[in-house]
Coordinates of C-alpha atoms in Angstrom, one line a residue:
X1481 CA 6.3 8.7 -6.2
X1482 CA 7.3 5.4 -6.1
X1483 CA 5.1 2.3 -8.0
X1484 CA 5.7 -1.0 -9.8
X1485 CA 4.5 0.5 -12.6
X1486 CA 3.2 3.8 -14.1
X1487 CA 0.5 3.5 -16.5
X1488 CA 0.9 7.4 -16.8
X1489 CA 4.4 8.7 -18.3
X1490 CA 3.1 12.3 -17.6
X1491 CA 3.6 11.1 -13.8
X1492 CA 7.4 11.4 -12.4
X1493 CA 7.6 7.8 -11.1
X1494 CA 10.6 5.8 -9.8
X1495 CA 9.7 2.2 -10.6
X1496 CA 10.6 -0.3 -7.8
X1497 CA 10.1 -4.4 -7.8
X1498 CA 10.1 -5.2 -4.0
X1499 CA 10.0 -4.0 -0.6
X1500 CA 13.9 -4.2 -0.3
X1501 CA 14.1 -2.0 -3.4
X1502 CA 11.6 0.8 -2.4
X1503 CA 13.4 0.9 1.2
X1504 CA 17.5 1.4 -0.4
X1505 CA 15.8 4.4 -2.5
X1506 CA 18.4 7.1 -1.3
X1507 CA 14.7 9.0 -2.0
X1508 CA 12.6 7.0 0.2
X1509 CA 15.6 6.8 3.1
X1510 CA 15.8 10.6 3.0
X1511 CA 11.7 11.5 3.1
X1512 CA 10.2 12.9 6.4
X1513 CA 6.7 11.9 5.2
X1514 CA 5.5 8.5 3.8
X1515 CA 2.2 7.9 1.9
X1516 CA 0.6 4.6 1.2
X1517 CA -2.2 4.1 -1.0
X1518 CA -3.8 0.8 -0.4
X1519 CA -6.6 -1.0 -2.2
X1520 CA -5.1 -4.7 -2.5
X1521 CA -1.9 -6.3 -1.5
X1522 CA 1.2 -5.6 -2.9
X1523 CA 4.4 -6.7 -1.7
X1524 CA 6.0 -3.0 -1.8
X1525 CA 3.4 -2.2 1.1
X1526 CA 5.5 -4.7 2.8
X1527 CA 7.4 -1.2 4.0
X1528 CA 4.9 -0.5 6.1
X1529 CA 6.5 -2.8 8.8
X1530 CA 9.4 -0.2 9.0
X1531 CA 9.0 2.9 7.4
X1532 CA 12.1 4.9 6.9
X1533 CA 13.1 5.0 10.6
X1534 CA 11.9 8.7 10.6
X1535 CA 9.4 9.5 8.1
X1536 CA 5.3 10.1 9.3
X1537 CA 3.7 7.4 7.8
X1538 CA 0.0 8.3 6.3
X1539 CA -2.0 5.1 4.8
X1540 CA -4.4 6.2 2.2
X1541 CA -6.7 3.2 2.7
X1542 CA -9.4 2.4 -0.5
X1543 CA -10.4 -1.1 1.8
X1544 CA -10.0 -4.2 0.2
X1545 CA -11.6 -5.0 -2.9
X1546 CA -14.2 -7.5 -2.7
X1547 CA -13.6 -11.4 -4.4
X1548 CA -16.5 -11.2 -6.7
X1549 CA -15.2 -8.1 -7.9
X1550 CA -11.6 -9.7 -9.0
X1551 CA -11.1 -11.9 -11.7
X1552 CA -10.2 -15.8 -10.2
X1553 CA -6.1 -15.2 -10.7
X1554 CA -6.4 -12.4 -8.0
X1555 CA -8.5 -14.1 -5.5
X1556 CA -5.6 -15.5 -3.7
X1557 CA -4.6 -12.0 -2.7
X1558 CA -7.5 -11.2 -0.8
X1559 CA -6.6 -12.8 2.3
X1560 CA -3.0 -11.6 1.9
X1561 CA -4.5 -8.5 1.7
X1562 CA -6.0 -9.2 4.8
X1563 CA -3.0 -9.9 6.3
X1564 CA -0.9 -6.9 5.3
X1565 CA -3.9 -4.6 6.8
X1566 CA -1.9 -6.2 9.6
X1567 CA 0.9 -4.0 9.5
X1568 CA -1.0 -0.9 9.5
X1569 CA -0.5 -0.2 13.1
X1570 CA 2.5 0.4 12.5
X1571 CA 1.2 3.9 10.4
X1572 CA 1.0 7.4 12.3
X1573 CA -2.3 8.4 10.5
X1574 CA -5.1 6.3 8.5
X1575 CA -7.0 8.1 6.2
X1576 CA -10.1 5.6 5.1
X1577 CA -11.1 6.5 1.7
X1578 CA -14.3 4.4 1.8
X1579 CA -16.8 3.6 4.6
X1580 CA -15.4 -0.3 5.3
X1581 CA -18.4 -2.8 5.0
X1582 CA -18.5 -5.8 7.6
X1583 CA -17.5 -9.4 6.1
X1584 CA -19.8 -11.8 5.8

């Protein structure tokens, strides 16, 4: 498992800061299958856009989380959010966790 942080010591968790970082993981190079879990941007999703070069690519996807429903630092996120939703075509398989709602 790879994060930006773990909350959870009890969870085996290699702690990555970027993209860049997660994808020179001699872990993440070797891997055959890649999950994503995705609720709201984050820059390691930024992977997405290439995988591994060989790995199945699986996004676990929560939809984005509402503005009224994030404090007022976050709200910049949400269209980047947007935006990085952009890159899952590049996924084999999307796995919706939640029913999406339509914008308004």
């Amino acid at each position: 498992m790879f994060t930006a942080n773990n909350q959870f010591g009890s969870y085996p968790a290699e702690i990555v800061n970027s993209a860049e970082e997660l994808s020179q993981s001699r872990a993440f190079q070797s891997a055959d299958i890649l999950l994503y879990h995705f609720a709201f941007y984050h820059g390691l999703f930024e992977a997405i856009r290439t995988g591994n070069g060989k790995a199945v690519q699986i996004v676990l996807f929560h939809n984005v989380t509402p503005e009224h429903f994030i404090g007022d630092e976050l709200k910049p996120l949400v269209p980047a959010s947007f935006a990085q939703i952009q890159h899952f075509h590049r996924a084999d398989r999307l796995w919706p966790f939640t029913r999406p709602t339509p914008r308004s």
